[in-house]
Short mmCIF file of C-alpha atoms and ligand atoms in Angstrom, two decimals:
data_model
loop_
_atom_site.label_atom_id
_atom_site.label_comp_id
_atom_site.label_asym_id
_atom_site.label_seq_id
_atom_site.Cartn_x
_atom_site.Cartn_y
_atom_site.Cartn_z
CA UNK A 1 0.00 0.00 0.00
CA UNK A 2 1.44 3.41 -1.02
CA UNK A 3 1.72 5.82 1.88
CA UNK A 4 1.17 9.53 1.28
CA UNK A 5 2.05 12.60 3.29
CA UNK A 6 -1.57 13.65 2.94
CA UNK A 7 -4.82 12.41 1.52
CA UNK A 8 -7.33 15.10 0.58
CA UNK A 9 -10.93 13.88 0.76
CA UNK A 10 -12.96 16.05 -1.62
CA UNK A 11 -11.54 18.11 -4.49
CA UNK A 12 -13.95 21.03 -4.53
CA UNK A 13 -13.05 24.59 -3.59
CA UNK A 14 -11.05 23.70 -0.48
CA UNK A 15 -9.68 20.31 -1.50
CA UNK A 16 -8.38 21.50 -4.89
CA UNK A 17 -6.64 24.45 -3.19
CA UNK A 18 -5.12 22.19 -0.52
CA UNK A 19 -3.95 19.61 -3.09
CA UNK A 20 -2.26 22.31 -5.17
CA UNK A 21 -0.57 23.90 -2.16
CA UNK A 22 0.63 20.56 -0.80
CA UNK A 23 1.95 19.37 -4.17
CA UNK A 24 3.82 22.58 -4.93
CA UNK A 25 5.59 22.19 -1.59
CA UNK A 26 6.75 18.74 -2.71
CA UNK A 27 4.43 16.64 -0.55
CA UNK A 28 3.21 13.21 -1.66
CA UNK A 29 -0.51 13.89 -2.08
CA UNK A 30 -3.50 11.77 -2.97
CA UNK A 31 -6.70 13.68 -3.73
CA UNK A 32 -9.97 11.74 -3.98
CA UNK A 33 -13.38 12.86 -5.18
CA UNK A 34 -16.58 10.90 -5.76
CA UNK A 35 -17.24 12.98 -8.91
CA UNK A 36 -14.94 14.74 -11.40
CA UNK A 37 -14.59 18.34 -10.15
CA UNK A 38 -15.56 20.92 -11.06
CA UNK A 39 -19.10 19.56 -10.96
CA UNK A 40 -22.52 21.01 -10.13
CA UNK A 41 -23.64 18.73 -7.28
CA UNK A 42 -21.93 20.42 -4.31
CA UNK A 43 -21.25 24.02 -3.32
CA UNK A 44 -18.87 25.25 -6.00
CA UNK A 45 -20.60 25.95 -9.28
CA UNK A 46 -22.66 28.67 -10.95
CA UNK A 47 -19.81 30.57 -12.66
CA UNK A 48 -19.27 33.36 -10.13
CA UNK A 49 -18.69 33.95 -6.43
CA UNK A 50 -18.64 37.33 -4.71
CA UNK A 51 -15.30 38.40 -3.35
CA UNK A 52 -14.72 41.45 -1.12
CA UNK A 53 -11.76 42.40 1.02
CA UNK A 54 -13.43 43.99 4.04
CA UNK A 55 -15.34 41.08 5.50
CA UNK A 56 -18.63 41.80 7.28
CA UNK A 57 -18.81 38.28 8.72
CA UNK A 58 -15.80 39.20 10.89
CA UNK A 59 -12.66 41.23 10.33
CA UNK A 60 -10.50 38.17 11.10
CA UNK A 61 -11.42 36.81 7.65
CA UNK A 62 -9.87 39.75 5.82
CA UNK A 63 -6.24 38.48 5.77
CA UNK A 64 -7.48 35.24 4.18
CA UNK A 65 -9.22 36.94 1.28
CA UNK A 66 -6.32 39.34 0.71
CA UNK A 67 -3.97 36.37 0.48
CA UNK A 68 -6.42 34.49 -1.77
CA UNK A 69 -6.43 37.35 -4.26
CA UNK A 70 -2.61 37.21 -4.34
CA UNK A 71 -2.64 33.45 -4.91
CA UNK A 72 -5.21 33.67 -7.69
CA UNK A 73 -3.10 36.24 -9.49
CA UNK A 74 -0.11 33.87 -9.23
CA UNK A 75 -2.20 31.01 -10.63
CA UNK A 76 -3.52 33.22 -13.43
CA UNK A 77 0.04 34.04 -14.45
CA UNK A 78 1.11 30.39 -14.32
CA UNK A 79 -1.90 28.91 -16.13
CA UNK A 80 -3.34 31.75 -18.23
CA UNK A 81 -6.75 31.13 -16.61
CA UNK A 82 -9.15 34.02 -15.95
CA UNK A 83 -10.03 33.68 -12.25
CA UNK A 84 -10.57 37.03 -10.54
CA UNK A 85 -12.38 40.13 -11.81
CA UNK A 86 -12.08 42.99 -9.34
CA UNK A 87 -14.18 45.82 -10.77
CA UNK A 88 -15.97 46.85 -7.63
CA UNK A 89 -18.59 45.80 -5.11
CA UNK A 90 -21.51 47.68 -3.55
CA UNK A 91 -23.11 46.81 -0.21
CA UNK A 92 -26.43 48.52 0.50
CA UNK A 93 -28.04 48.64 3.91
CA UNK A 94 -30.14 50.96 6.08
CA UNK A 95 -31.15 51.50 9.67
CA UNK A 96 -34.61 50.21 8.69
CA UNK A 97 -33.42 46.95 7.13
CA UNK A 98 -35.22 43.77 8.10
CA UNK A 99 -32.79 41.32 6.52
CA UNK A 100 -29.35 40.35 7.73
CA UNK A 101 -26.46 39.13 5.61
CA UNK A 102 -25.09 36.17 7.59
CA UNK A 103 -24.36 38.06 10.84
CA UNK A 104 -25.85 40.97 12.72
CA UNK A 105 -23.79 44.11 12.11
CA UNK A 106 -22.60 42.98 8.66
CA UNK A 107 -22.47 46.51 7.21
CA UNK A 108 -20.85 48.02 10.30
CA UNK A 109 -18.31 45.19 10.46
CA UNK A 110 -17.47 45.71 6.79
CA UNK A 111 -16.67 49.37 7.33
CA UNK A 112 -14.65 48.55 10.46
CA UNK A 113 -12.62 45.90 8.61
CA UNK A 114 -11.95 48.32 5.73
CA UNK A 115 -10.66 50.92 8.18
CA UNK A 116 -8.57 48.43 10.15
CA UNK A 117 -6.85 46.95 7.09
CA UNK A 118 -6.65 50.16 5.05
CA UNK A 119 -8.89 48.83 2.28
CA UNK A 120 -9.93 51.47 -0.23
CA UNK A 121 -13.64 52.20 0.02
CA UNK A 122 -16.26 54.94 -0.16
CA UNK A 123 -19.46 55.56 1.78
CA UNK A 124 -22.38 56.58 -0.44
CA UNK A 125 -25.77 58.03 0.43
CA UNK A 126 -28.89 57.13 -1.54
CA UNK A 127 -28.55 60.09 -3.88
CA UNK A 128 -24.98 59.17 -4.74
CA UNK A 129 -25.88 55.51 -5.30
CA UNK A 130 -28.64 56.64 -7.69
CA UNK A 131 -26.29 59.00 -9.49
CA UNK A 132 -23.61 56.36 -10.06
CA UNK A 133 -25.81 53.28 -10.33
CA UNK A 134 -29.32 54.19 -11.46
CA UNK A 135 -29.92 50.46 -12.07
CA UNK A 136 -30.48 50.06 -8.28
CA UNK A 137 -33.88 51.30 -7.01
CA UNK A 138 -32.65 52.41 -3.59
CA UNK A 139 -34.85 54.08 -1.01
CA UNK A 140 -34.07 57.51 0.39
CA UNK A 141 -32.92 56.14 3.75
CA UNK A 142 -30.59 53.50 2.29
CA UNK A 143 -26.83 53.93 2.15
CA UNK A 144 -23.92 52.13 0.59
CA UNK A 145 -20.35 50.96 0.96
CA UNK A 146 -18.40 50.77 -2.29
CA UNK A 147 -15.16 48.79 -2.48
CA UNK A 148 -13.25 49.12 -5.77
CA UNK A 149 -11.16 45.98 -5.08
CA UNK A 150 -14.23 43.73 -4.67
CA UNK A 151 -15.63 41.71 -7.54
CA UNK A 152 -16.11 38.10 -8.47
CA UNK A 153 -14.12 34.88 -8.74
CA UNK A 154 -14.85 32.04 -11.16
CA UNK A 155 -15.19 28.93 -8.99
CA UNK A 156 -15.09 26.21 -11.64
CA UNK A 157 -12.04 27.81 -13.27
CA UNK A 158 -10.28 28.04 -9.89
CA UNK A 159 -10.86 24.35 -9.19
CA UNK A 160 -9.74 23.36 -12.69
CA UNK A 161 -6.57 25.44 -12.52
CA UNK A 162 -5.60 24.24 -9.04
CA UNK A 163 -6.19 20.59 -9.91
CA UNK A 164 -4.13 21.00 -13.10
CA UNK A 165 -1.31 22.53 -11.09
CA UNK A 166 -1.59 19.89 -8.38
CA UNK A 167 -1.12 17.21 -11.06
CA UNK A 168 1.72 19.17 -12.61
CA UNK A 169 3.51 19.23 -9.24
CA UNK A 170 3.03 15.50 -8.78
CA UNK A 171 -0.24 15.00 -6.91
CA UNK A 172 -2.14 11.81 -7.60
CA UNK A 173 -5.82 12.62 -8.14
CA UNK A 174 -8.51 9.95 -8.16
CA UNK A 175 -11.86 11.13 -9.46
CA UNK A 176 -15.12 9.17 -9.56
CA UNK A 177 -13.95 7.32 -6.45
CA UNK A 178 -15.96 7.50 -3.22
CA UNK A 179 -14.44 7.48 0.24
CA UNK A 180 -16.39 5.05 2.41
CA UNK A 181 -14.58 5.73 5.67
CA UNK A 182 -11.34 6.55 7.42
CA UNK A 183 -9.56 5.03 10.36
CA UNK A 184 -6.95 7.02 12.27
CA UNK A 185 -4.32 5.04 14.15
CA UNK A 186 -1.29 6.09 16.19
CA UNK A 187 1.10 6.08 13.22
CA UNK A 188 -1.13 6.72 10.18
CA UNK A 189 -4.65 7.20 8.90
CA UNK A 190 -6.19 4.63 6.61
CA UNK A 191 -8.77 5.66 4.03
CA UNK A 192 -11.09 3.15 2.40
CA UNK A 193 -12.84 3.89 -0.88
CA UNK A 194 -15.05 1.93 -3.25
CA UNK A 195 -11.87 1.18 -5.23
CA UNK A 196 -9.08 0.68 -2.71
CA UNK A 197 -7.39 1.35 0.61
CA UNK A 198 -4.75 4.03 1.13
CA UNK A 199 -2.74 5.33 4.04
CA UNK A 200 -1.23 8.70 4.86
CA UNK A 201 0.34 10.65 7.67
CA UNK A 202 -2.61 13.01 7.63
CA UNK A 203 -6.06 13.32 6.13
CA UNK A 204 -7.84 16.55 5.17
CA UNK A 205 -11.59 16.12 5.11
CA UNK A 206 -12.91 18.77 2.70
CA UNK A 207 -16.18 17.06 1.87
CA UNK A 208 -18.45 20.13 1.65
CA UNK A 209 -22.11 19.26 2.10
CA UNK A 210 -21.22 15.59 2.61
CA UNK A 211 -19.19 16.46 5.73
CA UNK A 212 -21.95 15.77 8.28
CA UNK A 213 -22.40 12.25 6.86
CA UNK A 214 -18.68 11.53 6.81
CA UNK A 215 -18.03 12.84 10.31
CA UNK A 216 -21.17 11.26 11.74
CA UNK A 217 -21.75 11.05 15.45
CA UNK A 218 -22.45 14.15 17.44
CA UNK A 219 -20.35 16.41 15.14
CA UNK A 220 -22.90 16.19 12.36
CA UNK A 221 -25.32 18.50 14.15
CA UNK A 222 -22.89 21.44 13.85
CA UNK A 223 -23.13 21.36 10.05
CA UNK A 224 -26.57 21.94 8.58
CA UNK A 225 -27.11 21.76 4.84
CA UNK A 226 -29.50 24.17 3.08
CA UNK A 227 -30.65 24.27 -0.54
CA UNK A 228 -30.00 27.58 -2.32
CA UNK A 229 -31.08 28.71 -5.78
CA UNK A 230 -29.24 30.87 -8.31
CA UNK A 231 -31.23 32.71 -11.01
CA UNK A 232 -30.12 34.33 -14.26
CA UNK A 233 -32.65 37.01 -15.26
CA UNK A 234 -32.64 38.38 -18.81
CA UNK A 235 -31.85 42.11 -18.87
CA UNK A 236 -33.99 42.23 -22.04
CA UNK A 237 -33.15 45.86 -22.86
CA UNK A 238 -29.75 47.48 -23.12
CA UNK A 239 -27.18 45.27 -21.32
CA UNK A 240 -24.44 47.93 -21.29
CA UNK A 241 -25.44 49.40 -17.88
CA UNK A 242 -25.25 45.90 -16.38
CA UNK A 243 -21.76 44.97 -17.59
CA UNK A 244 -18.95 44.76 -15.00
CA UNK A 245 -17.57 48.20 -15.94
CA UNK A 246 -20.83 49.86 -14.86
CA UNK A 247 -22.52 47.39 -12.52
CA UNK A 248 -20.69 46.17 -9.40
CA UNK A 249 -21.33 42.92 -7.59
CA UNK A 250 -23.79 43.78 -4.85
CA UNK A 251 -25.14 42.67 -1.50
CA UNK A 252 -28.33 44.38 -0.38
CA UNK A 253 -29.72 44.12 3.15
CA UNK A 254 -33.32 44.87 2.22
CA UNK A 255 -36.18 46.48 4.05
CA UNK A 256 -39.44 44.52 4.31
CA UNK A 257 -37.73 41.25 3.46
CA UNK A 258 -36.47 38.40 5.63
CA UNK A 259 -33.50 37.81 3.38
CA UNK A 260 -30.89 39.93 1.70
CA UNK A 261 -30.27 39.74 -2.04
CA UNK A 262 -26.95 39.62 -3.88
CA UNK A 263 -25.84 39.42 -7.46
CA UNK A 264 -23.43 39.88 -10.31
CA UNK A 265 -23.06 41.90 -13.50
CA UNK A 266 -23.76 40.54 -16.97
CA UNK A 267 -20.91 38.29 -18.09
CA UNK A 268 -22.85 36.10 -20.55
CA UNK A 269 -24.04 38.96 -22.75
CA UNK A 270 -27.65 38.73 -21.56
CA UNK A 271 -28.44 38.19 -17.89
CA UNK A 272 -27.59 39.22 -14.34
CA UNK A 273 -27.16 36.40 -11.84
CA UNK A 274 -29.12 37.13 -8.69
CA UNK A 275 -29.88 35.14 -5.55
CA UNK A 276 -31.19 35.31 -2.06
CA UNK A 277 -30.68 32.81 0.77
CA UNK A 278 -33.03 30.44 2.56
CA UNK A 279 -32.63 28.72 5.92
CA UNK A 280 -36.12 27.27 6.31
CA UNK A 281 -35.51 23.58 5.86
CA UNK A 282 -32.36 21.47 5.95
CA UNK A 283 -31.54 18.95 3.26
CA UNK A 284 -28.85 16.49 2.17
CA UNK A 285 -26.91 16.16 -1.09
CA UNK A 286 -28.79 12.93 -1.79
CA UNK A 287 -32.33 14.22 -1.19
CA UNK A 288 -32.16 17.88 -2.26
CA UNK A 289 -34.56 19.01 -5.02
CA UNK A 290 -32.22 19.83 -7.89
CA UNK A 291 -34.87 21.38 -10.13
CA UNK A 292 -36.35 24.85 -9.60
CA UNK A 293 -40.13 25.23 -9.75
CA UNK A 294 -41.78 27.95 -11.89
CA UNK A 295 -43.34 29.33 -8.66
CA UNK A 296 -39.87 29.84 -7.20
CA UNK A 297 -38.82 31.83 -10.26
CA UNK A 298 -41.98 33.93 -10.17
CA UNK A 299 -41.51 34.66 -6.46
CA UNK A 300 -37.87 35.61 -6.98
CA UNK A 301 -38.83 38.08 -9.69
CA UNK A 302 -41.69 39.57 -7.73
CA UNK A 303 -39.89 39.88 -4.38
CA UNK A 304 -36.31 40.64 -5.35
CA UNK A 305 -35.82 41.50 -9.04
CA UNK A 306 -38.70 43.83 -9.90
CA UNK A 307 -38.50 46.00 -6.76
CA UNK A 308 -34.70 46.28 -6.83
CA UNK A 309 -33.90 46.38 -10.56
CA UNK A 310 -36.89 47.76 -12.49
CA UNK A 311 -34.98 47.62 -15.80
CA UNK A 312 -34.55 43.82 -15.59
CA UNK A 313 -37.31 41.72 -17.11
CA UNK A 314 -39.20 38.71 -15.71
CA UNK A 315 -37.69 36.16 -18.09
CA UNK A 316 -35.42 33.73 -16.24
CA UNK A 317 -32.91 32.21 -18.62
CA UNK A 318 -31.38 29.71 -16.23
CA UNK A 319 -31.39 28.45 -12.66
CA UNK A 320 -29.12 26.26 -10.56
CA UNK A 321 -29.38 24.77 -7.10
CA UNK A 322 -26.43 24.72 -4.75
CA UNK A 323 -25.73 23.65 -1.16
CA UNK A 324 -24.69 25.71 1.85
CA UNK A 325 -23.14 23.86 4.80
CA UNK A 326 -23.84 26.17 7.71
CA UNK A 327 -22.51 26.22 11.27
CA UNK A 328 -24.53 27.77 14.13
CA UNK A 329 -22.48 31.01 14.11
CA UNK A 330 -22.00 31.18 10.32
CA UNK A 331 -18.25 30.73 10.85
CA UNK A 332 -15.82 28.23 9.38
CA UNK A 333 -14.43 25.09 10.93
CA UNK A 334 -10.76 24.46 10.13
CA UNK A 335 -9.37 22.29 12.88
CA UNK A 336 -7.97 18.94 13.84
CA UNK A 337 -10.50 16.21 14.59
CA UNK A 338 -11.00 15.92 18.37
CA UNK A 339 -10.41 12.15 18.16
CA UNK A 340 -7.22 12.28 16.08
CA UNK A 341 -4.57 14.86 15.29
CA UNK A 342 -4.03 13.13 11.98
CA UNK A 343 -7.40 14.25 10.63
CA UNK A 344 -8.07 17.88 9.72
CA UNK A 345 -11.64 19.02 9.18
CA UNK A 346 -12.08 21.82 6.65
CA UNK A 347 -15.59 23.23 6.40
CA UNK A 348 -15.27 26.80 5.25
CA UNK A 349 -18.71 27.41 3.87
CA UNK A 350 -21.70 28.97 5.63
CA UNK A 351 -22.32 30.66 2.30
CA UNK A 352 -19.19 32.81 2.22
CA UNK A 353 -16.20 30.49 1.94
CA UNK A 354 -15.12 30.65 -1.65
CA UNK A 355 -13.37 34.02 -1.56
CA UNK A 356 -11.04 32.61 1.12
CA UNK A 357 -10.45 29.21 -0.45
CA UNK A 358 -7.04 29.79 -2.05
CA UNK A 359 -5.55 30.92 1.29
CA UNK A 360 -7.36 28.17 3.15
CA UNK A 361 -5.64 25.66 0.85
CA UNK A 362 -2.35 27.25 1.82
CA UNK A 363 -3.24 27.11 5.52
CA UNK A 364 -4.21 23.44 5.24
CA UNK A 365 -0.92 22.60 3.51
CA UNK A 366 1.01 24.42 6.23
CA UNK A 367 -0.90 22.59 8.95
CA UNK A 368 -0.03 19.25 7.37
CA UNK A 369 3.62 19.99 6.61
CA UNK A 370 4.65 22.46 9.34
CA UNK A 371 2.16 21.66 12.08
CA UNK A 372 1.02 25.30 12.09
CA UNK A 373 -0.05 28.00 9.66
CA UNK A 374 0.90 31.63 9.06
CA UNK A 375 -2.86 32.27 9.00
CA UNK A 376 -4.68 32.66 12.30
CA UNK A 377 -7.01 29.68 12.42
CA UNK A 378 -7.99 30.25 16.06
CA UNK A 379 -11.44 31.65 15.20
CA UNK A 380 -12.23 28.48 13.25
CA UNK A 381 -11.77 25.96 16.05
CA UNK A 382 -14.41 23.28 16.38
CA UNK A 383 -14.67 23.53 20.16
CA UNK A 384 -16.23 27.02 19.95
CA UNK A 385 -19.38 25.30 18.72
C1 FAD B 401 -25.37 29.23 -3.97
C2 FAD B 401 -24.06 29.52 -3.32
C3 FAD B 401 -23.55 30.79 -3.39
C4 FAD B 401 -22.35 31.11 -2.76
N1 FAD B 401 -21.85 32.34 -2.89
C5 FAD B 401 -20.64 32.65 -2.39
C6 FAD B 401 -20.06 33.90 -2.64
O1 FAD B 401 -20.63 34.73 -3.37
N2 FAD B 401 -18.83 34.16 -2.12
C7 FAD B 401 -18.16 33.25 -1.37
O2 FAD B 401 -17.06 33.55 -0.92
N3 FAD B 401 -18.70 32.03 -1.11
C8 FAD B 401 -19.91 31.70 -1.61
N4 FAD B 401 -20.45 30.47 -1.40
C9 FAD B 401 -19.76 29.52 -0.54
C10 FAD B 401 -18.67 28.75 -1.28
O3 FAD B 401 -19.07 28.47 -2.59
C11 FAD B 401 -18.36 27.51 -0.47
O4 FAD B 401 -17.86 27.94 0.77
C12 FAD B 401 -17.34 26.61 -1.11
O5 FAD B 401 -17.62 26.41 -2.45
C13 FAD B 401 -17.30 25.30 -0.34
O6 FAD B 401 -16.30 24.47 -0.90
P1 FAD B 401 -16.02 23.01 -0.34
O7 FAD B 401 -14.72 22.59 -0.88
O8 FAD B 401 -16.22 22.99 1.14
O9 FAD B 401 -17.21 22.10 -0.95
P2 FAD B 401 -17.33 21.49 -2.42
O10 FAD B 401 -16.69 22.39 -3.42
O11 FAD B 401 -18.74 21.10 -2.63
O12 FAD B 401 -16.40 20.20 -2.39
C14 FAD B 401 -16.67 19.05 -1.64
C15 FAD B 401 -16.20 17.88 -2.47
O13 FAD B 401 -16.13 16.72 -1.65
C16 FAD B 401 -16.49 15.63 -2.45
N5 FAD B 401 -16.88 14.52 -1.58
C17 FAD B 401 -17.79 14.57 -0.59
N6 FAD B 401 -17.90 13.38 0.00
C18 FAD B 401 -17.03 12.55 -0.62
C19 FAD B 401 -16.70 11.18 -0.47
N7 FAD B 401 -17.27 10.40 0.46
N8 FAD B 401 -15.76 10.64 -1.29
C20 FAD B 401 -15.16 11.41 -2.24
N9 FAD B 401 -15.46 12.71 -2.43
C21 FAD B 401 -16.38 13.28 -1.64
C22 FAD B 401 -17.63 16.16 -3.30
O14 FAD B 401 -17.88 15.39 -4.45
C23 FAD B 401 -17.14 17.57 -3.62
O15 FAD B 401 -16.49 17.62 -4.87
C24 FAD B 401 -21.65 30.12 -2.02
C25 FAD B 401 -22.17 28.82 -1.95
C26 FAD B 401 -23.36 28.51 -2.61
C27 FAD B 401 -23.89 27.12 -2.53
#
């Protein structure tokens, strides 16, 4: 049986980043995925993910995203892939908002993080938002935070590029192979799949929405899986005002709505991608409804598109479902398994993980090879839950 320095279980956003970072440091790596990433059955598909440098979920995330942007630029240079478009991001909120983006104080935290880390930004009142971005139907008492370095990342392209580089640097990647279980012992961890048995010094479990099932036991309850839907609405009229040069990525903490709305400029020549979040019922990757009902599309248009973007029409060109794996405090878990130091759990999701994934891959590689990381992983300990 070949023994590896590390086995990476799951080659999505986190696992592909970890495999690349481990391989480029010369480690013997085996990456395993039940599908052939990038794929559309987990949490990392749909063409775009918001990225922003001042992080409203907590200022401790900011160093991770700053480092991720650096890593993506390195990968772009090495592979020629187009990964990161940083043409600006707008966060809209108000004192009268009824929706919350992930954590209470999201807008305030964002401004505080920008100040603390010296991130370029501007505060805009409603009149200024209307002047610059008439596409947004803001109310008089709404205000904005504009960050020129925010934008979007292309998740499938990031996974593809990192897996290509991991292979180039010598990683062994097994796709369409399912991990059935793992068994940590004093001197190694053994991983059993539907095709074989492997052993390694350490195992990174980056299983996304499958994590609760793989961890089992009483840990599973800390990771709840929720179905989310992405919508692409046809601009119908002139698309120019909705292209990235004139339309930033946005997050909008709405009034008279339970949920915020967020979205992206036109990159397909026709539609804006727009989404909200739902936390009403949990699901699993096996049982989730993968199709989107016409009623869901109609409700999305009526509640979020028409009132916010009057120039966008009701025709939905495309939808996709996706899975959030959410912890009780909307934070990440990046920590060693309480039962074995040889197993590292990596669950950076809760709906905001992608922007940090390149640096998290680096942190995971450092944990495996150096026993510690340059990144502060203290806030992501499992025992806080
Ligand atoms: C709709 C939606 C919108 C989002 N928007 C944003 C955003 O705008 N900005 C942002 O920063 N983040 C966002 N996120 C969050 C971000 O996308 C996730 O944090 C990130 O993609 C999670 O990556 P992951 O590696 O944990 O999971 P995944 O990428 O799903 O990878 C897990 C992998 O593990 C594999 N696997 C699982 N079990 C096994 C097994 N037993 N054997 C072998 N392989 C296995 C799976 O096949 C899968 O490939 C969003 C998420 C969703 C769903």
